[in-house]
CSV table of C-alpha atoms in Angstrom, one decimal:
chain,number,residue,atom,x,y,z
A,1,MET,CA,-30.2,-50.4,-31.9
A,2,GLU,CA,-30.1,-48.3,-29.0
A,3,LYS,CA,-26.4,-48.2,-28.4
A,4,ASN,CA,-26.5,-46.9,-32.5
A,5,PHE,CA,-29.0,-44.2,-31.4
A,6,TYR,CA,-26.7,-43.0,-28.1
A,7,LEU,CA,-23.7,-42.6,-30.2
A,8,ARG,CA,-25.4,-41.0,-33.0
A,9,TYR,CA,-26.4,-38.4,-30.2
A,10,ILE,CA,-23.2,-38.0,-28.8
A,11,SER,CA,-21.3,-37.8,-32.0
A,12,ILE,CA,-24.3,-34.7,-32.6
A,13,LEU,CA,-24.3,-33.4,-29.8
A,14,LEU,CA,-20.0,-33.1,-29.5
A,15,SER,CA,-20.4,-31.4,-33.5
A,16,ALA,CA,-22.8,-28.7,-32.1
A,17,ILE,CA,-20.5,-27.8,-29.5
A,18,ILE,CA,-17.3,-27.7,-31.7
A,19,LEU,CA,-19.9,-26.2,-34.5
A,20,PHE,CA,-20.8,-23.2,-31.6
A,21,PHE,CA,-17.0,-22.8,-30.2
A,22,SER,CA,-15.7,-23.2,-34.5
A,23,ILE,CA,-18.7,-19.3,-34.8
A,24,SER,CA,-18.4,-18.1,-31.1
A,25,PHE,CA,-14.2,-18.1,-32.1
A,26,ILE,CA,-15.6,-16.1,-35.4
A,27,ILE,CA,-17.6,-13.4,-34.3
A,28,ILE,CA,-16.9,-12.5,-31.5
A,29,GLU,CA,-14.7,-9.5,-30.8
A,30,LYS,CA,-10.9,-10.1,-30.4
A,31,GLU,CA,-9.6,-8.2,-27.1
A,32,ASP,CA,-6.5,-6.3,-27.6
A,33,PHE,CA,-6.1,-6.3,-23.3
A,34,SER,CA,-6.6,-8.4,-20.5
A,35,GLU,CA,-8.3,-6.5,-17.4
A,36,ASN,CA,-8.6,-9.4,-15.0
A,37,GLU,CA,-5.3,-10.5,-16.0
A,38,ASN,CA,-3.6,-7.5,-16.8
A,39,ARG,CA,-1.7,-8.4,-19.7
A,40,TYR,CA,-1.7,-7.3,-23.0
A,41,LEU,CA,-3.5,-11.1,-25.0
A,42,GLU,CA,-1.4,-12.6,-28.1
A,43,ALA,CA,-2.6,-11.1,-31.3
A,44,PHE,CA,-3.0,-12.8,-34.6
A,45,PRO,CA,0.5,-13.9,-35.1
A,46,GLU,CA,2.7,-13.0,-38.9
A,47,LEU,CA,2.9,-15.8,-41.7
A,48,THR,CA,6.3,-15.9,-42.8
A,49,PHE,CA,8.6,-18.3,-44.4
A,50,ASP,CA,11.0,-18.5,-41.3
A,51,LYS,CA,8.4,-17.9,-38.8
A,52,LEU,CA,7.3,-21.9,-40.3
A,53,LYS,CA,10.2,-23.0,-41.0
A,54,GLU,CA,11.3,-22.3,-36.9
A,55,GLY,CA,8.5,-23.3,-35.6
A,56,VAL,CA,7.3,-20.0,-34.5
A,57,PHE,CA,4.5,-19.3,-36.1
A,58,THR,CA,2.7,-22.5,-35.1
A,59,LYS,CA,3.3,-21.5,-31.3
A,60,GLU,CA,2.3,-18.2,-31.7
A,61,LEU,CA,-0.9,-19.2,-33.3
A,62,GLU,CA,-2.0,-21.4,-30.6
A,63,ASP,CA,-1.5,-18.7,-28.0
A,64,TYR,CA,-3.1,-16.9,-30.4
A,65,PHE,CA,-6.5,-19.1,-30.0
A,66,ALA,CA,-5.7,-19.8,-26.2
A,67,ASP,CA,-5.9,-16.3,-25.0
A,68,HIS,CA,-9.3,-15.8,-27.2
A,69,PHE,CA,-11.3,-19.2,-26.6
A,70,PRO,CA,-14.8,-18.1,-26.2
A,71,LEU,CA,-15.2,-17.8,-22.1
A,72,ARG,CA,-12.0,-18.8,-21.2
A,73,ASP,CA,-12.1,-17.2,-18.0
A,74,GLN,CA,-14.8,-19.3,-17.0
A,75,PHE,CA,-13.1,-22.3,-17.9
A,76,MET,CA,-9.7,-21.3,-15.8
A,77,ASN,CA,-12.3,-20.8,-13.0
A,78,LEU,CA,-13.7,-24.3,-13.4
A,79,ARG,CA,-10.6,-25.8,-13.9
A,80,THR,CA,-9.4,-23.8,-10.1
A,81,SER,CA,-11.8,-24.9,-8.4
A,82,PHE,CA,-11.6,-28.4,-9.3
A,83,GLU,CA,-7.5,-28.3,-8.6
A,84,LEU,CA,-8.4,-26.6,-5.1
A,85,PHE,CA,-11.4,-29.2,-4.8
A,86,ILE,CA,-8.5,-32.3,-5.1
A,87,GLY,CA,-6.6,-30.3,-2.2
A,88,LYS,CA,-3.9,-28.5,-4.4
A,89,THR,CA,-1.8,-26.0,-2.7
A,90,GLU,CA,0.0,-24.1,-5.4
A,91,ILE,CA,-1.3,-23.2,-8.9
A,92,ASN,CA,0.5,-21.2,-11.1
A,93,GLN,CA,3.0,-20.8,-9.2
A,94,VAL,CA,1.0,-18.9,-5.9
A,95,TYR,CA,0.7,-20.9,-2.9
A,96,ILE,CA,-3.1,-21.1,-1.6
A,97,GLY,CA,-2.6,-19.5,1.8
A,98,GLU,CA,-4.6,-19.7,4.8
A,99,ASP,CA,-7.1,-16.4,5.6
A,100,GLY,CA,-7.9,-16.1,1.8
A,101,TYR,CA,-4.0,-15.4,1.2
A,102,LEU,CA,-2.9,-16.0,-2.4
A,103,ILE,CA,0.8,-16.0,-2.0
A,104,GLU,CA,3.6,-16.2,-4.8
A,105,VAL,CA,6.2,-18.2,-4.8
A,106,TYR,CA,10.2,-17.0,-4.4
A,107,GLN,CA,11.6,-17.6,-7.7
A,108,GLU,CA,16.2,-18.4,-7.2
A,109,PRO,CA,17.7,-14.8,-8.1
A,110,THR,CA,20.7,-15.1,-10.9
A,111,ASN,CA,21.1,-11.1,-11.1
A,112,ASN,CA,22.8,-10.1,-7.8
A,113,ASP,CA,25.9,-9.6,-8.7
A,114,LYS,CA,25.0,-7.6,-11.0
A,115,ILE,CA,22.8,-5.3,-8.4
A,116,ILE,CA,25.6,-5.1,-6.0
A,117,LYS,CA,28.0,-3.8,-8.9
A,118,GLN,CA,25.6,-1.3,-10.2
A,119,ILE,CA,24.6,-0.2,-6.7
A,120,ASN,CA,28.2,0.3,-5.8
A,121,ARG,CA,28.9,2.1,-9.0
A,122,LEU,CA,26.1,4.5,-8.0
A,123,VAL,CA,27.3,5.0,-4.8
A,124,GLU,CA,31.1,6.3,-6.1
A,125,SER,CA,29.5,8.3,-8.8
A,126,VAL,CA,27.8,10.3,-6.3
A,127,ASN,CA,29.3,13.0,-4.3
A,128,ASP,CA,27.8,14.2,-0.9
A,129,ALA,CA,24.4,12.8,-1.3
A,130,ASP,CA,23.9,9.6,0.7
A,131,VAL,CA,22.4,6.5,-0.9
A,132,ILE,CA,20.8,4.6,0.8
A,133,PHE,CA,19.3,0.7,-0.2
A,134,MET,CA,15.8,-0.9,1.3
A,135,LEU,CA,15.1,-4.3,0.0
A,136,VAL,CA,11.8,-5.7,0.6
A,137,PRO,CA,10.3,-9.1,1.6
A,138,THR,CA,7.3,-10.4,0.3
A,139,ALA,CA,4.5,-12.1,1.9
A,140,ILE,CA,6.3,-15.0,1.6
A,141,THR,CA,8.6,-14.1,3.9
A,142,ILE,CA,6.7,-11.9,7.2
A,143,TYR,CA,3.5,-14.0,6.6
A,144,GLU,CA,5.0,-17.5,6.4
A,145,ASP,CA,2.9,-19.0,9.5
A,146,LYS,CA,-0.1,-18.6,6.7
A,147,LEU,CA,1.5,-20.5,3.5
A,148,PRO,CA,0.0,-24.4,3.5
A,149,ALA,CA,2.0,-27.1,6.3
A,150,TYR,CA,4.9,-28.4,4.3
A,151,VAL,CA,6.0,-25.2,2.6
A,152,SER,CA,9.6,-23.3,2.5
A,153,SER,CA,9.3,-19.7,2.6
A,154,GLY,CA,12.0,-20.2,0.1
A,155,LYS,CA,15.3,-18.3,0.7
A,156,GLN,CA,14.5,-14.2,0.4
A,157,LEU,CA,16.9,-13.3,3.4
A,158,GLU,CA,19.6,-15.5,2.3
A,159,THR,CA,19.1,-13.0,-0.6
A,160,LEU,CA,18.9,-10.4,1.1
A,161,ASN,CA,21.9,-10.6,3.2
A,162,GLU,CA,24.0,-11.6,0.4
A,163,ILE,CA,23.1,-8.1,-1.6
A,164,TYR,CA,24.3,-6.0,1.7
A,165,GLY,CA,26.5,-8.0,2.5
A,166,GLY,CA,28.4,-6.6,-0.8
A,167,LEU,CA,27.9,-3.0,-1.1
A,168,SER,CA,29.3,0.0,-0.1
A,169,CYS,CA,26.5,2.2,0.9
A,170,ASN,CA,24.1,2.8,3.5
A,171,THR,CA,21.3,-0.6,4.3
A,172,ILE,CA,18.1,-0.3,6.0
A,173,ASP,CA,16.7,-4.3,6.7
A,174,VAL,CA,12.9,-4.2,7.1
A,175,THR,CA,12.1,-7.3,7.8
A,176,GLU,CA,12.1,-7.8,11.6
A,177,ALA,CA,9.6,-4.6,11.8
A,178,LEU,CA,6.9,-6.4,9.2
A,179,ILE,CA,7.0,-9.1,11.4
A,180,ASN,CA,6.5,-7.3,14.2
A,181,GLN,CA,3.7,-5.9,13.1
A,182,LYS,CA,2.0,-8.3,11.1
A,183,ASN,CA,-0.7,-9.1,13.4
A,184,THR,CA,-1.8,-5.3,14.0
A,185,TYR,CA,-2.2,-3.9,10.8
A,186,PRO,CA,-3.3,-5.9,7.3
A,187,LEU,CA,1.1,-4.9,5.6
A,188,PHE,CA,0.3,-6.8,2.3
A,189,TYR,CA,-3.0,-7.5,0.2
A,190,ARG,CA,-4.4,-11.0,-0.2
A,191,LEU,CA,-4.7,-10.6,-3.8
A,192,ASP,CA,-1.7,-9.1,-5.1
A,193,HIS,CA,1.9,-8.9,-4.5
A,194,HIS,CA,1.9,-5.4,-2.7
A,195,TRP,CA,2.2,-4.1,0.5
A,196,THR,CA,-0.5,-1.9,1.8
A,197,THR,CA,-0.3,1.6,2.9
A,198,TYR,CA,0.5,0.0,6.7
A,199,GLY,CA,3.6,-1.7,5.7
A,200,ALA,CA,4.5,1.5,3.5
A,201,TYR,CA,3.7,2.4,6.8
A,202,VAL,CA,6.4,0.5,8.7
A,203,ALA,CA,8.7,0.9,6.2
A,204,TYR,CA,8.8,5.4,6.3
A,205,GLN,CA,9.6,4.4,10.1
A,206,GLU,CA,12.1,2.3,9.8
A,207,PHE,CA,13.9,4.6,7.1
A,208,ALA,CA,13.5,7.9,9.2
A,209,TYR,CA,15.0,5.9,12.4
A,210,ASN,CA,18.1,5.3,10.0
A,211,GLN,CA,18.3,8.8,8.7
A,212,GLY,CA,17.8,10.4,13.0
A,213,PHE,CA,14.5,11.9,12.4
A,214,THR,CA,11.3,11.2,14.1
A,215,PRO,CA,8.4,9.6,12.4
A,216,LEU,CA,4.9,11.1,12.1
A,217,GLY,CA,1.7,9.1,14.3
A,218,LEU,CA,-0.4,7.3,12.2
A,219,ASP,CA,-3.2,8.9,14.2
A,220,GLU,CA,-1.6,12.2,12.5
A,221,PHE,CA,-2.7,10.8,9.0
A,222,GLN,CA,-6.3,10.3,8.2
A,223,ILE,CA,-6.4,6.5,6.2
A,224,GLU,CA,-9.3,6.7,3.8
A,225,THR,CA,-10.7,3.7,3.0
A,226,VAL,CA,-11.1,3.3,-1.1
A,227,THR,CA,-12.3,0.1,-1.6
A,228,ASP,CA,-13.0,-2.9,-0.2
A,229,ASP,CA,-12.6,-5.0,-3.7
A,230,PHE,CA,-9.1,-4.5,-4.9
A,231,LYS,CA,-8.5,-8.1,-6.6
A,232,GLY,CA,-5.2,-7.7,-7.9
A,233,THR,CA,-2.0,-9.5,-9.7
A,234,ILE,CA,-1.9,-12.8,-7.7
A,235,TYR,CA,-5.9,-13.3,-7.6
A,236,SER,CA,-5.3,-12.7,-11.2
A,237,LYS,CA,-2.9,-15.8,-11.8
A,238,VAL,CA,-4.9,-18.4,-10.3
A,239,HIS,CA,-8.6,-17.3,-11.1
A,240,ASP,CA,-10.4,-18.2,-8.2
A,241,TYR,CA,-13.6,-15.9,-8.3
A,242,SER,CA,-14.9,-17.3,-5.7
A,243,LYS,CA,-13.0,-14.8,-3.1
A,244,ASN,CA,-13.5,-11.4,-1.9
A,245,GLY,CA,-11.3,-8.2,-2.8
A,246,ASP,CA,-9.2,-6.6,-0.1
A,247,GLU,CA,-9.3,-2.5,0.7
A,248,ILE,CA,-7.0,-0.2,0.0
A,249,ASP,CA,-6.6,2.4,2.1
A,250,LEU,CA,-5.1,5.8,1.2
A,251,ALA,CA,-2.5,7.8,3.8
A,252,PHE,CA,-3.3,11.7,3.9
A,253,ARG,CA,-2.0,14.9,5.6
A,254,GLY,CA,-4.6,18.5,5.2
A,255,SER,CA,-1.6,20.3,6.3
A,256,GLN,CA,1.0,19.8,3.0
A,257,SER,CA,0.6,21.6,-0.3
A,258,LEU,CA,1.5,19.5,-3.2
A,259,SER,CA,2.8,20.0,-6.4
A,260,VAL,CA,3.4,17.0,-8.5
A,261,ASN,CA,4.8,17.6,-11.7
A,262,TYR,CA,4.6,13.8,-13.9
A,263,VAL,CA,7.5,14.9,-16.8
A,264,ASP,CA,6.9,12.4,-19.5
A,265,ILE,CA,3.6,13.5,-19.9
A,266,LYS,CA,3.7,17.0,-18.7
A,267,LYS,CA,1.0,16.8,-16.7
A,268,ARG,CA,0.4,18.6,-13.0
A,269,THR,CA,-1.4,18.2,-10.4
A,270,ASP,CA,-2.3,18.4,-6.3
A,271,THR,CA,-2.5,15.3,-5.2
A,272,LEU,CA,-0.1,12.1,-4.8
A,273,TYR,CA,-3.3,9.6,-5.5
A,274,ASN,CA,-5.5,9.1,-9.7
A,275,TYR,CA,-8.7,7.8,-8.6
A,276,ASP,CA,-9.4,6.7,-12.1
A,277,TYR,CA,-7.8,3.9,-11.6
A,278,LEU,CA,-10.3,2.8,-9.1
A,279,ASN,CA,-13.0,1.8,-12.2
A,280,LYS,CA,-10.2,-0.5,-13.3
A,281,LYS,CA,-8.8,-3.8,-12.6
A,282,ASP,CA,-5.3,-2.2,-11.5
A,283,MET,CA,-6.7,-0.4,-8.7
A,284,TYR,CA,-3.2,-0.3,-7.0
A,285,SER,CA,-2.2,1.9,-9.7
A,286,ILE,CA,-3.9,4.5,-7.8
A,287,PHE,CA,-0.8,5.4,-6.2
A,288,LEU,CA,1.1,8.5,-8.2
A,289,ASP,CA,-0.7,7.6,-11.7
A,290,ASN,CA,1.4,4.0,-11.7
A,291,ILE,CA,4.0,4.3,-13.7
A,292,HIS,CA,6.1,7.1,-15.1
A,293,SER,CA,10.2,7.4,-15.7
A,294,LEU,CA,10.5,10.7,-13.4
A,295,VAL,CA,7.5,12.6,-10.4
A,296,GLU,CA,8.6,15.8,-9.5
A,297,ILE,CA,6.8,16.3,-6.2
A,298,THR,CA,7.2,19.6,-4.2
A,299,ASN,CA,5.2,20.1,-0.6
A,300,GLU,CA,4.9,24.0,-1.2
A,301,SER,CA,4.2,24.3,3.0
A,302,ILE,CA,7.7,22.5,4.8
A,303,ASP,CA,9.8,24.7,6.0
A,304,THR,CA,12.9,22.8,4.8
A,305,ASN,CA,15.4,22.8,2.0
A,306,ASP,CA,15.8,19.0,1.6
A,307,GLU,CA,15.4,17.0,-1.6
A,308,LEU,CA,15.1,13.3,-2.2
A,309,ILE,CA,15.6,11.4,-4.9
A,310,VAL,CA,14.1,7.8,-4.6
A,311,ILE,CA,14.9,4.9,-6.8
A,312,LYS,CA,12.3,2.9,-7.2
A,313,ASP,CA,9.6,-0.1,-8.0
A,314,SER,CA,6.2,0.1,-8.0
A,315,TYR,CA,6.2,-0.1,-3.9
A,316,GLY,CA,8.0,3.2,-3.4
A,317,ASN,CA,4.3,4.7,-4.6
A,318,SER,CA,2.3,3.6,-1.6
A,319,MET,CA,5.6,5.3,0.6
A,320,ILE,CA,6.2,8.3,-1.2
A,321,PRO,CA,2.7,10.2,0.7
A,322,PHE,CA,4.4,9.7,4.2
A,323,LEU,CA,8.0,10.7,2.8
A,324,THR,CA,6.6,14.1,1.1
A,325,ASN,CA,6.0,15.1,5.0
A,326,HIS,CA,9.5,15.5,5.6
A,327,TYR,CA,11.4,16.6,2.0
A,328,LYS,CA,10.5,19.7,0.4
A,329,LYS,CA,11.4,17.9,-3.2
A,330,ILE,CA,10.8,14.7,-4.3
A,331,TYR,CA,12.4,13.4,-8.2
A,332,VAL,CA,10.5,9.8,-7.6
A,333,ILE,CA,12.5,7.8,-10.8
A,334,ASP,CA,11.3,4.2,-12.6
A,335,PRO,CA,14.8,3.4,-14.0
A,336,ARG,CA,13.3,0.8,-16.2
A,337,TYR,CA,12.3,4.4,-18.4
A,338,TYR,CA,14.6,7.1,-17.1
A,339,LYS,CA,17.2,7.5,-19.0
A,340,GLU,CA,19.1,9.9,-17.5
A,341,SER,CA,21.8,9.9,-15.2
A,342,VAL,CA,21.3,9.8,-11.4
A,343,SER,CA,24.3,10.9,-10.2
A,344,GLU,CA,24.4,13.5,-12.5
A,345,LEU,CA,21.3,15.0,-10.9
A,346,ALA,CA,22.1,14.7,-7.5
A,347,ASN,CA,25.9,16.3,-8.1
A,348,LYS,CA,24.6,19.6,-10.0
A,349,ASN,CA,21.5,20.1,-6.9
A,350,LEU,CA,23.2,20.8,-3.6
A,351,ASN,CA,19.5,19.9,-1.4
A,352,ILE,CA,20.0,16.3,-2.6
A,353,LYS,CA,20.5,15.3,0.7
A,354,ASN,CA,19.2,11.4,-0.1
A,355,ILE,CA,18.8,9.0,-2.6
A,356,LEU,CA,17.1,6.3,-1.8
A,357,ILE,CA,17.3,2.6,-3.7
A,358,LEU,CA,13.3,0.9,-2.9
A,359,TYR,CA,12.5,-2.8,-4.2
A,360,ASN,CA,11.1,-5.7,-3.0
A,361,LEU,CA,12.6,-9.1,-3.2
A,362,ASN,CA,10.4,-10.7,-6.1
A,363,THR,CA,11.5,-7.6,-8.4
A,364,ILE,CA,14.5,-6.6,-8.1
A,365,ASP,CA,15.9,-9.9,-9.8
A,366,THR,CA,14.6,-9.2,-12.9
A,367,ASP,CA,13.8,-5.6,-13.3
A,368,LEU,CA,15.6,-4.3,-16.2
A,369,GLY,CA,16.1,-0.7,-14.6
A,370,ILE,CA,18.2,-2.0,-12.4
A,371,GLY,CA,21.5,-2.5,-14.4
A,372,GLY,CA,21.1,1.6,-15.4
A,373,ILE,CA,20.5,3.1,-12.1
A,374,TYR,CA,23.8,5.4,-11.7
């Protein structure tokens, strides 16, 4: 009799839980975008005969339910807490490193030959401007000492050397400079895949030495900490909500008079930073207002006519504030969205002295824009 009572009690409890989640799923408002994961959530799939026959509809429906399940974030955090408790050192392609670092696993590249071909094509198409390529190792290489025991940093430097070896342009390797400074400044965010303002500054120094001019000292900039609660892309992959956020520091020079033209949205401003992003999950987009096909930055207070083209991924956004001190005008290009010819832009403007291609090693292999940079 007592056994039947407990079985009935458990059945009622399970039925109540299932009913609760079913009703919750129906009545809760469905979000289009996850701020925490910085991605669009699955929309309810369209039902067609072909999708049903091929099993696509079922898969899309599963993804939809998974993205909109009630208390989804809380359950993912609970799962992460359990995985950390049992000693897992890798969660969702992210290593759990020392000193609070979450470090992305490096994926083996598949497009090195394509990258080499496209950059060499740009070099051949440009008449006078000097093409410079800077490929940046990420935290898995620079902070290898923070990886879990017995974990390899991967083969980023092998990839770098293979690509550099096939290029016919000027190349800059910032690996040694970053490693030498890794205990001086926080060069990469603990919870995001980007380098910090300090990491970008070290790379700016190497660019200056390569081009034969003296970089400005860090003490010549005003450094402002604008937040200490930045929880970026890697944090969103792991779902460990116990971690404290990172600081974001911005660099300023009071002597500059800048005009920043976001060509694609026809917006002009006098600053390289958009503080609105401090109220969003994607705080790193405070640098150069996130993604734009073309940004034209003019320094009205500099005594030179030299101009620069920067073809870049998002790492370039936090290095631009240092480069503006040495060029009258900088054209910042995101090749995923810029549909014009970079070589034509360079060849028709004799003031353009340099073309800097700046990517990190985690991004370049899958970047869709690298195939059309010439």
